Tab-separated table of N, CA and C in Angstrom:
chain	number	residue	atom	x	y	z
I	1	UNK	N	-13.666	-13.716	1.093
I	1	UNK	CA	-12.968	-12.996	0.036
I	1	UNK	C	-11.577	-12.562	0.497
I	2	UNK	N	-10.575	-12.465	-0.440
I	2	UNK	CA	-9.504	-11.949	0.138
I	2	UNK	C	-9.043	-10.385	-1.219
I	3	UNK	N	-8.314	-9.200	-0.510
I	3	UNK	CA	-8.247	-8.322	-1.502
I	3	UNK	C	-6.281	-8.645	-1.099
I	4	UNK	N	-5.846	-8.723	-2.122
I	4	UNK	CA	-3.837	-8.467	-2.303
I	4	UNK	C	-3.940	-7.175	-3.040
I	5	UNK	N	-3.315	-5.880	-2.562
I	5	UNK	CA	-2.729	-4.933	-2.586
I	5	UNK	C	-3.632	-4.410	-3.404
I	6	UNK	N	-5.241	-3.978	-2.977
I	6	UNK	CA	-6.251	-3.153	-3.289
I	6	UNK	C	-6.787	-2.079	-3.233
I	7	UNK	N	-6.540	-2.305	-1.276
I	7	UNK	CA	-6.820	-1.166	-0.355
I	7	UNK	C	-6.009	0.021	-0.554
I	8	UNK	N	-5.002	-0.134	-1.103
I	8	UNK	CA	-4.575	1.016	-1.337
I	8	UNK	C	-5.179	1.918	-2.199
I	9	UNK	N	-5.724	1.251	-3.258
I	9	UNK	CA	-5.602	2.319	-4.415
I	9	UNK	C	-7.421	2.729	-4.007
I	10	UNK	N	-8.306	2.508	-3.238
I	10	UNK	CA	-9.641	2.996	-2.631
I	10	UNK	C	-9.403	4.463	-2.090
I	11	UNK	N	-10.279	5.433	-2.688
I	11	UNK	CA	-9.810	6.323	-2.119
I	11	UNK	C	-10.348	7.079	-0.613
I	12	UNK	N	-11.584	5.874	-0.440
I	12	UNK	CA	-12.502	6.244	0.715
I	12	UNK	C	-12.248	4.752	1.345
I	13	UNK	N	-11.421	4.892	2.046
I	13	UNK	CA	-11.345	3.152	2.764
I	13	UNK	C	-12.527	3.173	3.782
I	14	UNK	N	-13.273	3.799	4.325
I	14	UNK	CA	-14.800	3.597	4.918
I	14	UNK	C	-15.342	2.955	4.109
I	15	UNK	N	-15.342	3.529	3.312
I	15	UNK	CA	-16.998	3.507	1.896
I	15	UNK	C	-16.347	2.176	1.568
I	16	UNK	N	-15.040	1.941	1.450
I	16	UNK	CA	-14.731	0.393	0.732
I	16	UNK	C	-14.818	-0.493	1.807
I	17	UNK	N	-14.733	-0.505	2.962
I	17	UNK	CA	-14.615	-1.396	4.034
I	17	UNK	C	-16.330	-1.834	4.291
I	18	UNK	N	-17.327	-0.852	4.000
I	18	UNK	CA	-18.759	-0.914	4.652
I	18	UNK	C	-19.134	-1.573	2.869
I	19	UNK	N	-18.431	-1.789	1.743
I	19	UNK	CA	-18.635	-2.419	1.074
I	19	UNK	C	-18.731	-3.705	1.179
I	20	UNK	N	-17.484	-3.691	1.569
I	20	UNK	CA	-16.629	-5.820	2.091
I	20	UNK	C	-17.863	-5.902	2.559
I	21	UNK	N	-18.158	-5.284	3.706
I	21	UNK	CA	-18.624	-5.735	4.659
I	21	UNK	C	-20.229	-6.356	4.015
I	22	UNK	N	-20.786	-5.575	2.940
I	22	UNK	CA	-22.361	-5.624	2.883
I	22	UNK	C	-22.189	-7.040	1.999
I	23	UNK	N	-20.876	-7.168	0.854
I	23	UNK	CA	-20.931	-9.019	0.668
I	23	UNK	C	-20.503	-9.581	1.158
I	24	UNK	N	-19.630	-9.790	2.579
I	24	UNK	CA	-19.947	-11.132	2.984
I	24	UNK	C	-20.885	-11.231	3.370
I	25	UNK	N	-20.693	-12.411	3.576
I	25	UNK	CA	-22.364	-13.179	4.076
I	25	UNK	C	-21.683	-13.543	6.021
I	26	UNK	N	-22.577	-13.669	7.009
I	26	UNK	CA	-22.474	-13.582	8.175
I	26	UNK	C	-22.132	-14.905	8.245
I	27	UNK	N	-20.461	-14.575	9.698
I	27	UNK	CA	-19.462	-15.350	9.115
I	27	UNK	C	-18.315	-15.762	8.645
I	28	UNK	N	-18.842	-14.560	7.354
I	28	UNK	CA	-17.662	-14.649	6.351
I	28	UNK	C	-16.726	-13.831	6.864
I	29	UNK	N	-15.351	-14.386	6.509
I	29	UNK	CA	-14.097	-13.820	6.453
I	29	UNK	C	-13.742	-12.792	5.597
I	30	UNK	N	-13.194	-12.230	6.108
I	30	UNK	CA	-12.266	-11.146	4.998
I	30	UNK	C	-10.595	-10.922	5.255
I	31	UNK	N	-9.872	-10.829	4.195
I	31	UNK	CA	-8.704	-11.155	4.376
I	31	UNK	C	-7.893	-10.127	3.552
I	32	UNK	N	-7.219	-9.423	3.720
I	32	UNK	CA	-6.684	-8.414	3.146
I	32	UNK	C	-5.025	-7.889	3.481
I	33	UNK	N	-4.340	-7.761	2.475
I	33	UNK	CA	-2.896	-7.367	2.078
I	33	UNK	C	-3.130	-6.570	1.487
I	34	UNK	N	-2.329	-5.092	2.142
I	34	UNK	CA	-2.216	-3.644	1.020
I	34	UNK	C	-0.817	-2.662	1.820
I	35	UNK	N	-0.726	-2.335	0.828
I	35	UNK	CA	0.622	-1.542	1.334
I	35	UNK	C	-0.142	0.267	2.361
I	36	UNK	N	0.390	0.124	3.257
I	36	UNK	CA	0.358	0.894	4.275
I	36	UNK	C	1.488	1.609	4.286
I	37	UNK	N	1.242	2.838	5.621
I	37	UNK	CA	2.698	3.489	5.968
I	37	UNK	C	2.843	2.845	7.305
I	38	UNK	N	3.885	2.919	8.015
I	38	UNK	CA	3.966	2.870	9.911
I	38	UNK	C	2.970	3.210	10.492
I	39	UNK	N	2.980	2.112	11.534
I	39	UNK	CA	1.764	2.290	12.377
I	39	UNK	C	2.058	3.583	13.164
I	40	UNK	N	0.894	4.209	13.691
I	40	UNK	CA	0.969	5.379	14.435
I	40	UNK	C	0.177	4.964	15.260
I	41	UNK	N	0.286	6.291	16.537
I	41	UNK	CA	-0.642	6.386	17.007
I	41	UNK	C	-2.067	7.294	17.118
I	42	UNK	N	-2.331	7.950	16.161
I	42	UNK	CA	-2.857	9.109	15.245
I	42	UNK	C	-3.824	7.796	14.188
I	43	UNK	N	-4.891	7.912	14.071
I	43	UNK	CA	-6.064	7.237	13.420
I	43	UNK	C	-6.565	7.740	13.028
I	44	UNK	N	-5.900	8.747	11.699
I	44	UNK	CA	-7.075	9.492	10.865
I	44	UNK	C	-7.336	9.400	9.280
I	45	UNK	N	-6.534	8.179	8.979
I	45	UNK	CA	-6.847	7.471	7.693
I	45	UNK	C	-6.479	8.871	6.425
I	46	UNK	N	-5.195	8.960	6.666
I	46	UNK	CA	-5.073	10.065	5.650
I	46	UNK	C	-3.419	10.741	6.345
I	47	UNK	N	-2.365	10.085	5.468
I	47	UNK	CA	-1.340	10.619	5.315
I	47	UNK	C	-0.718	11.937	5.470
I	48	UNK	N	-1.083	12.794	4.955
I	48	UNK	CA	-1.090	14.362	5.064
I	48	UNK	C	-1.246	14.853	6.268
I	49	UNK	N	-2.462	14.644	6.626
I	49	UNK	CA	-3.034	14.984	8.289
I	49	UNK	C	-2.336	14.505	9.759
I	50	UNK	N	-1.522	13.247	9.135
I	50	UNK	CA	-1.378	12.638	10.658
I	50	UNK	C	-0.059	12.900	11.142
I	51	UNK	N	-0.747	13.377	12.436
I	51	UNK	CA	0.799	14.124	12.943
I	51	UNK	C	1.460	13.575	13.933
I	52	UNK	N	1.188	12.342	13.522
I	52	UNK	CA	3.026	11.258	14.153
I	52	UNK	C	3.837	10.736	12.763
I	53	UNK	N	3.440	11.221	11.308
I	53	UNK	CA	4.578	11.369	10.712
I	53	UNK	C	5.164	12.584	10.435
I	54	UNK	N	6.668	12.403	9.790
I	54	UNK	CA	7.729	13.559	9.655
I	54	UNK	C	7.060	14.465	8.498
I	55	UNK	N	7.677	15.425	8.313
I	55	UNK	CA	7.657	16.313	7.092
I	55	UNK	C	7.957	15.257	6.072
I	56	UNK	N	9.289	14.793	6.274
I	56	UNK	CA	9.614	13.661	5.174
I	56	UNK	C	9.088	13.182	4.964
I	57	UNK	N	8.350	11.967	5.645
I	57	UNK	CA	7.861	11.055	5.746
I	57	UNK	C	6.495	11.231	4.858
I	58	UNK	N	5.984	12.027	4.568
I	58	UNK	CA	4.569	13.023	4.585
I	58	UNK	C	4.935	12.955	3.216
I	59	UNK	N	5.883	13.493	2.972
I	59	UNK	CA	6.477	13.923	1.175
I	59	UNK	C	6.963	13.006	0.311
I	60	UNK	N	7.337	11.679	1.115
I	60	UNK	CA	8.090	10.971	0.481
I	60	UNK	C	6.614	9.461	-0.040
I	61	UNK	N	5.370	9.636	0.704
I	61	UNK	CA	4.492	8.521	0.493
I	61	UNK	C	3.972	9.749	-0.211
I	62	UNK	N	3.587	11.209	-0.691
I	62	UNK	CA	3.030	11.936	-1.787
I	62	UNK	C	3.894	11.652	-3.057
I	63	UNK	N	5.077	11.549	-2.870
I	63	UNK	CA	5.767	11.416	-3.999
I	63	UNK	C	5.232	10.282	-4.379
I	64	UNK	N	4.681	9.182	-4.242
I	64	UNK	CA	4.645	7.542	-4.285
I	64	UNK	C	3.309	7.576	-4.934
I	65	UNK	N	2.533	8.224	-3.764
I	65	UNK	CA	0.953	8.625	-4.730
I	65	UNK	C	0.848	8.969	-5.711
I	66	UNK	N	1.288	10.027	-5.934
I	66	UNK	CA	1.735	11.110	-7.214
I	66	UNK	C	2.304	10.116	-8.324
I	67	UNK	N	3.103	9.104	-8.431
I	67	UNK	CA	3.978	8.147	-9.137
I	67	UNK	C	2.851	7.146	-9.266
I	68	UNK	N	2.275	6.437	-8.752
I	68	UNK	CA	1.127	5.721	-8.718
I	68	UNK	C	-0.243	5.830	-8.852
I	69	UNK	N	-0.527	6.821	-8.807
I	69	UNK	CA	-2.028	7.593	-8.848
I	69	UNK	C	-2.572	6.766	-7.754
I	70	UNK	N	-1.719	6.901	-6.511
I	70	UNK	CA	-2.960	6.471	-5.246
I	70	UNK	C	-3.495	7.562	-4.566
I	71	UNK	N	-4.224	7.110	-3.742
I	71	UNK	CA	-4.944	8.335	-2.806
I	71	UNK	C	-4.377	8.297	-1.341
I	72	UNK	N	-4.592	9.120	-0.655
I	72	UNK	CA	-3.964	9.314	0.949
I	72	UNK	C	-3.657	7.978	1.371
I	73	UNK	N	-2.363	7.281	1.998
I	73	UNK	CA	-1.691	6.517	2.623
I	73	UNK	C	-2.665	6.561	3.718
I	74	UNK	N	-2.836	4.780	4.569
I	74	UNK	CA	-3.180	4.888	5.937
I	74	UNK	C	-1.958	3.688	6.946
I	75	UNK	N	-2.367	3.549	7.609
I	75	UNK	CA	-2.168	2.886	8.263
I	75	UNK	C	-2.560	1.639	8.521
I	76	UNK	N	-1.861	0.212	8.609
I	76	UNK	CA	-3.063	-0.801	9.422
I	76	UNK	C	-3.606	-0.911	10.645
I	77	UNK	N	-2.987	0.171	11.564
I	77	UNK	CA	-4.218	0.334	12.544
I	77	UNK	C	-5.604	1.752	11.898
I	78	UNK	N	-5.391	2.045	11.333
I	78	UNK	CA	-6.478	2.943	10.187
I	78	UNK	C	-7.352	1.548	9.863
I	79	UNK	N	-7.056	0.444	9.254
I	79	UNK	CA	-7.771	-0.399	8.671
I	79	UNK	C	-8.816	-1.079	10.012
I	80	UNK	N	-8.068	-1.323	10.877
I	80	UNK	CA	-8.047	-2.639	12.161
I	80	UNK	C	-9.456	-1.302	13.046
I	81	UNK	N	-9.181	-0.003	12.698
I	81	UNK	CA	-10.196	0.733	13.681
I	81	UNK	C	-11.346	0.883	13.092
I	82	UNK	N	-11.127	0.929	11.500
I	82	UNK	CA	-12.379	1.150	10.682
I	82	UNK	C	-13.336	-0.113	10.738
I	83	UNK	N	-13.052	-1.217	10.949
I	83	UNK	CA	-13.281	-2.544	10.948
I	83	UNK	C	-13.860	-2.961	12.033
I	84	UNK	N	-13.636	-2.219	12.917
I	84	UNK	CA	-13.620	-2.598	14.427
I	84	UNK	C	-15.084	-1.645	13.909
I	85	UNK	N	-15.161	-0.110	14.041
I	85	UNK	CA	-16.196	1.245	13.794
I	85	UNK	C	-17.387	0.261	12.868
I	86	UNK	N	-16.984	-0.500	11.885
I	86	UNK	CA	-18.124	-1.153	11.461
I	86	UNK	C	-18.828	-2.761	11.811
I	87	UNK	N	-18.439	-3.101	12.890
I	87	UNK	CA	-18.854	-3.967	14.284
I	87	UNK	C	-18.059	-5.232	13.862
I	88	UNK	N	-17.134	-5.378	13.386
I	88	UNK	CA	-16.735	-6.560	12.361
I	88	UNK	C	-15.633	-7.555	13.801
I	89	UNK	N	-15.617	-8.765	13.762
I	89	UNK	CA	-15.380	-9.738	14.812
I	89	UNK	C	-13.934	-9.921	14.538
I	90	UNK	N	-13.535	-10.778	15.081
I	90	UNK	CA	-12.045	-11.673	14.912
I	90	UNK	C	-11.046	-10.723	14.617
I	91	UNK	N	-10.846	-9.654	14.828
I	91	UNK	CA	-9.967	-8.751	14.369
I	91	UNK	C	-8.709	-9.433	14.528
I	92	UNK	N	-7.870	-9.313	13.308
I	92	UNK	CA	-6.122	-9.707	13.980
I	92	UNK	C	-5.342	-9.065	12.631
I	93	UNK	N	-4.020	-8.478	13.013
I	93	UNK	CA	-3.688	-7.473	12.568
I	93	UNK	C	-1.962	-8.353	12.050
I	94	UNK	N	-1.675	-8.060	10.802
I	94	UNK	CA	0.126	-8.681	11.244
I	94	UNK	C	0.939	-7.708	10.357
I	95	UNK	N	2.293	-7.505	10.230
I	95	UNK	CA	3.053	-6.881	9.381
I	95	UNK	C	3.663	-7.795	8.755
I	96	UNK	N	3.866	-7.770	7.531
I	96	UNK	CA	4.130	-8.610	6.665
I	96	UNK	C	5.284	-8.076	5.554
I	97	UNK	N	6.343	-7.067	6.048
I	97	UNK	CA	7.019	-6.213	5.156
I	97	UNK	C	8.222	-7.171	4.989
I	98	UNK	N	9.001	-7.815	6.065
I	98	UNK	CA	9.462	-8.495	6.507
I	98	UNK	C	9.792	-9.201	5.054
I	99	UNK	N	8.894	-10.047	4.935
I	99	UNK	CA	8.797	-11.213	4.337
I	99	UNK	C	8.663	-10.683	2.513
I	100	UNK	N	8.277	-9.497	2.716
I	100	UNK	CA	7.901	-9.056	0.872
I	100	UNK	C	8.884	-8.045	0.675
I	101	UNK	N	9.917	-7.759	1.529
I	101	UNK	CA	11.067	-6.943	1.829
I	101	UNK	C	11.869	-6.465	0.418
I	102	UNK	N	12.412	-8.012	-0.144
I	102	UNK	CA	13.064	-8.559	-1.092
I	102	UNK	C	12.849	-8.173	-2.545
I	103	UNK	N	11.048	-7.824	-2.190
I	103	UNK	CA	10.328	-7.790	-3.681
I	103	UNK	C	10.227	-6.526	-4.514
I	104	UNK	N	10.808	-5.450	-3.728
I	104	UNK	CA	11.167	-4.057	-4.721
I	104	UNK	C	12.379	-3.815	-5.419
I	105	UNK	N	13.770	-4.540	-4.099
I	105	UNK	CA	14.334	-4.326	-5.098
I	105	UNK	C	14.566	-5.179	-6.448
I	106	UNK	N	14.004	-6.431	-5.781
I	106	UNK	CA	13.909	-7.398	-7.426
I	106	UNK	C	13.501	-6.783	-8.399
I	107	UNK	N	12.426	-6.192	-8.334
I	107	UNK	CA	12.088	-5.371	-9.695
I	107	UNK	C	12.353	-4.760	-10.200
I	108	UNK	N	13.391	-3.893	-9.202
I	108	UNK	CA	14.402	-3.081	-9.554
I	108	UNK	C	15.216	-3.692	-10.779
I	109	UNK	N	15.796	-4.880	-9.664
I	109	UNK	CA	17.413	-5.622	-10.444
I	109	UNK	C	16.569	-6.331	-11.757
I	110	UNK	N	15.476	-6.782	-12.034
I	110	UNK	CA	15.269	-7.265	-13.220
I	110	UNK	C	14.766	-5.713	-14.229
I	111	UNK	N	14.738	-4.946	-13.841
I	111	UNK	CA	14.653	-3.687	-15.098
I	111	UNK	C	15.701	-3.815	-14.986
I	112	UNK	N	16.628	-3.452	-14.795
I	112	UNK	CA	18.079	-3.303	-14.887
I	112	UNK	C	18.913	-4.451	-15.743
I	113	UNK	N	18.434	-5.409	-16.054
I	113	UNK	CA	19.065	-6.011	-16.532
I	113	UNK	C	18.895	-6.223	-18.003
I	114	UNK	N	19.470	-6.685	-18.980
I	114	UNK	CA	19.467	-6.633	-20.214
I	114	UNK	C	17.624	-7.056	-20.963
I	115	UNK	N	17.199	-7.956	-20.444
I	115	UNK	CA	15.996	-8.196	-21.135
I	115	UNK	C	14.651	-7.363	-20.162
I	116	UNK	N	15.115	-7.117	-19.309
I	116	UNK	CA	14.535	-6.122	-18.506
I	116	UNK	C	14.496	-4.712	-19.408
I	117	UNK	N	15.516	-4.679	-19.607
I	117	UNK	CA	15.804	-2.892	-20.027
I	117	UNK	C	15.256	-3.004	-21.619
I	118	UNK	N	15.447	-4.490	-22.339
I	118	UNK	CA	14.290	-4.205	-23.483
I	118	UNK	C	13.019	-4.085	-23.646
I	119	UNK	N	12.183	-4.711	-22.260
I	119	UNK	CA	11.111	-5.127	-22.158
I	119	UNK	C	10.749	-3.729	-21.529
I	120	UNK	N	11.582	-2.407	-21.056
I	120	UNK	CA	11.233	-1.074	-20.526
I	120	UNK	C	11.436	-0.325	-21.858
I	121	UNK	N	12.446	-0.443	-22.836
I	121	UNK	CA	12.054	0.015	-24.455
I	121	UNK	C	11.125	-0.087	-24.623
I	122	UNK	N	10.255	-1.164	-24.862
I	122	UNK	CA	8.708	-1.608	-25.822
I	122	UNK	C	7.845	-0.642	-24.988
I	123	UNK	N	8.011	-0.732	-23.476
I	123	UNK	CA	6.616	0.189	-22.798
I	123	UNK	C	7.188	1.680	-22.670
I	124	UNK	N	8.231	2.036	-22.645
I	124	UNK	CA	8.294	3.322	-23.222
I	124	UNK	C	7.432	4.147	-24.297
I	125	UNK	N	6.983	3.244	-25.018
I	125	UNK	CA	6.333	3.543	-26.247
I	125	UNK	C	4.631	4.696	-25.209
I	126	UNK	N	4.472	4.204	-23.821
I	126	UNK	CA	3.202	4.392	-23.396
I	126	UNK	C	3.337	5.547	-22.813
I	127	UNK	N	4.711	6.146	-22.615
I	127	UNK	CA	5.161	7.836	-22.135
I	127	UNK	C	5.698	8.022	-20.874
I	128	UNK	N	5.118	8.693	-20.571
I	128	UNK	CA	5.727	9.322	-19.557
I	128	UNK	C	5.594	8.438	-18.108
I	129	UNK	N	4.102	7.964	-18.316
I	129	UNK	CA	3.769	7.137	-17.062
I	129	UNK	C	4.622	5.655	-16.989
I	130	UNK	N	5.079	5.431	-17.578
I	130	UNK	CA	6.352	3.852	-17.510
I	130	UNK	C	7.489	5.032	-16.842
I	131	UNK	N	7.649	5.530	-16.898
I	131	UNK	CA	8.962	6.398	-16.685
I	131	UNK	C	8.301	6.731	-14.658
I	132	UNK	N	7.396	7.210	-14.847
I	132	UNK	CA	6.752	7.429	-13.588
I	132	UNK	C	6.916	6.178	-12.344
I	133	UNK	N	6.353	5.522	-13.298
I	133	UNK	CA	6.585	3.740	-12.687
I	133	UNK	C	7.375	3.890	-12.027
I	134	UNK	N	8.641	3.647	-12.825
I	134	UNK	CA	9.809	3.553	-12.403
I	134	UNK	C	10.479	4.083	-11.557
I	135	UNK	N	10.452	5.313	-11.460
I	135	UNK	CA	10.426	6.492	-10.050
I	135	UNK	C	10.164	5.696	-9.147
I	136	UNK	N	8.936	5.225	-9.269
I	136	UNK	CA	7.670	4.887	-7.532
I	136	UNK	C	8.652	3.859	-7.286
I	137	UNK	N	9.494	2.704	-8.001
I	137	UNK	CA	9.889	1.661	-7.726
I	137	UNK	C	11.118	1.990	-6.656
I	138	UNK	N	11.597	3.216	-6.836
I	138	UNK	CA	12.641	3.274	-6.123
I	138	UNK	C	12.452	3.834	-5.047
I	139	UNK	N	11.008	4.814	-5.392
I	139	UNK	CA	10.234	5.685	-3.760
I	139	UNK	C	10.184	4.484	-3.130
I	140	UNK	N	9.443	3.498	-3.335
I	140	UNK	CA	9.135	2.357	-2.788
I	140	UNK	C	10.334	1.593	-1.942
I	141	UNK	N	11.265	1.742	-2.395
I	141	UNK	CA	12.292	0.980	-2.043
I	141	UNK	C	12.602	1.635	-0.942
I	142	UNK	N	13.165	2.961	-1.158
I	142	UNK	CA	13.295	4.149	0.399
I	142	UNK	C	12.084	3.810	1.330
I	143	UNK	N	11.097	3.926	1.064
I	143	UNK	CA	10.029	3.688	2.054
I	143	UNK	C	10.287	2.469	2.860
I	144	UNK	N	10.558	1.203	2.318
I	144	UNK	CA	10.416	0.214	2.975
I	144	UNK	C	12.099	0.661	3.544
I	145	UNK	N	13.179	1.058	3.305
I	145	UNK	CA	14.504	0.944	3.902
I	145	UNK	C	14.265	1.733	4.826
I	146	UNK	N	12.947	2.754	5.067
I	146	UNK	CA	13.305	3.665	6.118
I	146	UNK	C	11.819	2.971	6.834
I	147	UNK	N	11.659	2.096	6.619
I	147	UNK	CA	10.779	1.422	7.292
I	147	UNK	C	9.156	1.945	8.200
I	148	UNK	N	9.228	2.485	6.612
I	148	UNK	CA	8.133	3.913	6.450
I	148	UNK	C	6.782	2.639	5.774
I	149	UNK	N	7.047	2.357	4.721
I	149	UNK	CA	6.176	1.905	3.523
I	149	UNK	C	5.750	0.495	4.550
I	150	UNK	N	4.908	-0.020	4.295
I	150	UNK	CA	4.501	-1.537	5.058
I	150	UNK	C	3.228	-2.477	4.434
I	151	UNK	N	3.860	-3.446	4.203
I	151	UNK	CA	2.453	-4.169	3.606
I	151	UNK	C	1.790	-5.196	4.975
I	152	UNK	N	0.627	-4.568	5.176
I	152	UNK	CA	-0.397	-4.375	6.790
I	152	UNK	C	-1.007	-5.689	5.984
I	153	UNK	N	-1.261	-6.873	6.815
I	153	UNK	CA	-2.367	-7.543	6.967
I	153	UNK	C	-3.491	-7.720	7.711
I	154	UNK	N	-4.644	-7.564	7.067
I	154	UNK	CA	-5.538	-7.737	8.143
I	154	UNK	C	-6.894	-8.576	7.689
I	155	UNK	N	-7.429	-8.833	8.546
I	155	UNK	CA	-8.519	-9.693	9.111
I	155	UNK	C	-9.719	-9.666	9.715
I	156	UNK	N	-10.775	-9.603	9.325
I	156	UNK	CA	-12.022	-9.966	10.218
I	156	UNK	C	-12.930	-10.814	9.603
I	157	UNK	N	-14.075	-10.573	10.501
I	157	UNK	CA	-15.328	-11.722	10.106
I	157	UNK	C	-16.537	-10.595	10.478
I	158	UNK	N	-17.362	-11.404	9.718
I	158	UNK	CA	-19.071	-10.747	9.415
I	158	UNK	C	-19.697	-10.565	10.705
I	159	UNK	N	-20.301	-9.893	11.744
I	159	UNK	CA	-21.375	-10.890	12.408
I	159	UNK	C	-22.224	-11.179	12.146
């Protein structure tokens, strides 16, 4: 199975990881892309608490939550230890921000642009939360420029 940008929005990444884990079948792979913060060295799966980030840093992935309705930010070594805690094989870990760098502010520059900015008229109609959106798009953007925000890949297998 593979999850693209799931893990985030779980608000118990244990309880979701000992999920993966109970369907694969032994073996099986699991393959997963989700937006993370900076790796630390602090492994306590919960943004707020971990104290190798800044005050900022702390406020600026709540603001993002808050804009998104996610739950506590982790880390991909948060993911890579939980994985490991539930006996899981092949571990391999990569950062992948690099490469998806490009893709906030695009979304940016296409709201911004004329059929963009009509196509943000029509969902206006849905309130306040399109407006919210839009916020996160630019939290998002700071995050990755301050090389805070990170989309963590990771990897294991069943035994």
């Amino acid at each position: 199975p593979t999850s693209r940008e799931s893990g985030e929005h779980m608000p118990n990444k244990a309880i979701w990881l000992a999920e993966c884990k109970r369907v694969l079948k032994p073996g099986g792979r699991m393959l997963m892309a989700t937006w993370t913060h900076r790796d630390t060295a602090a492994l306590v799966c919960s943004h707020p608490v971990n104290p190798d980030l800044t005050r900022k840093e702390i406020k600026l992935l709540s603001k993002i939550s808050k804009y998104y309705h996610l739950p506590d930010w982790v880390s991909t070594g948060d993911y890579v230890k939980l994985a490991s805690d539930l006996g899981m094989l092949q571990l391999r870990s990569d950062d992948w921000s690099k490469a998806c760098g490009p893709f906030w502010p695009a979304v940016w520059r296409t709201a911004l642009s004329w059929k963009g900015f009509k196509g943000l008229l029509k969902t206006l109609k849905s309130g306040l939360e399109t407006i919210k959106g839009a916020r996160a798009v630019l939290l998002m953007i700071r995050g990755f420029n301050k090389e805070l925000v990170r989309l963590g890949l990771v990897t294991f297998v069943k035994p």
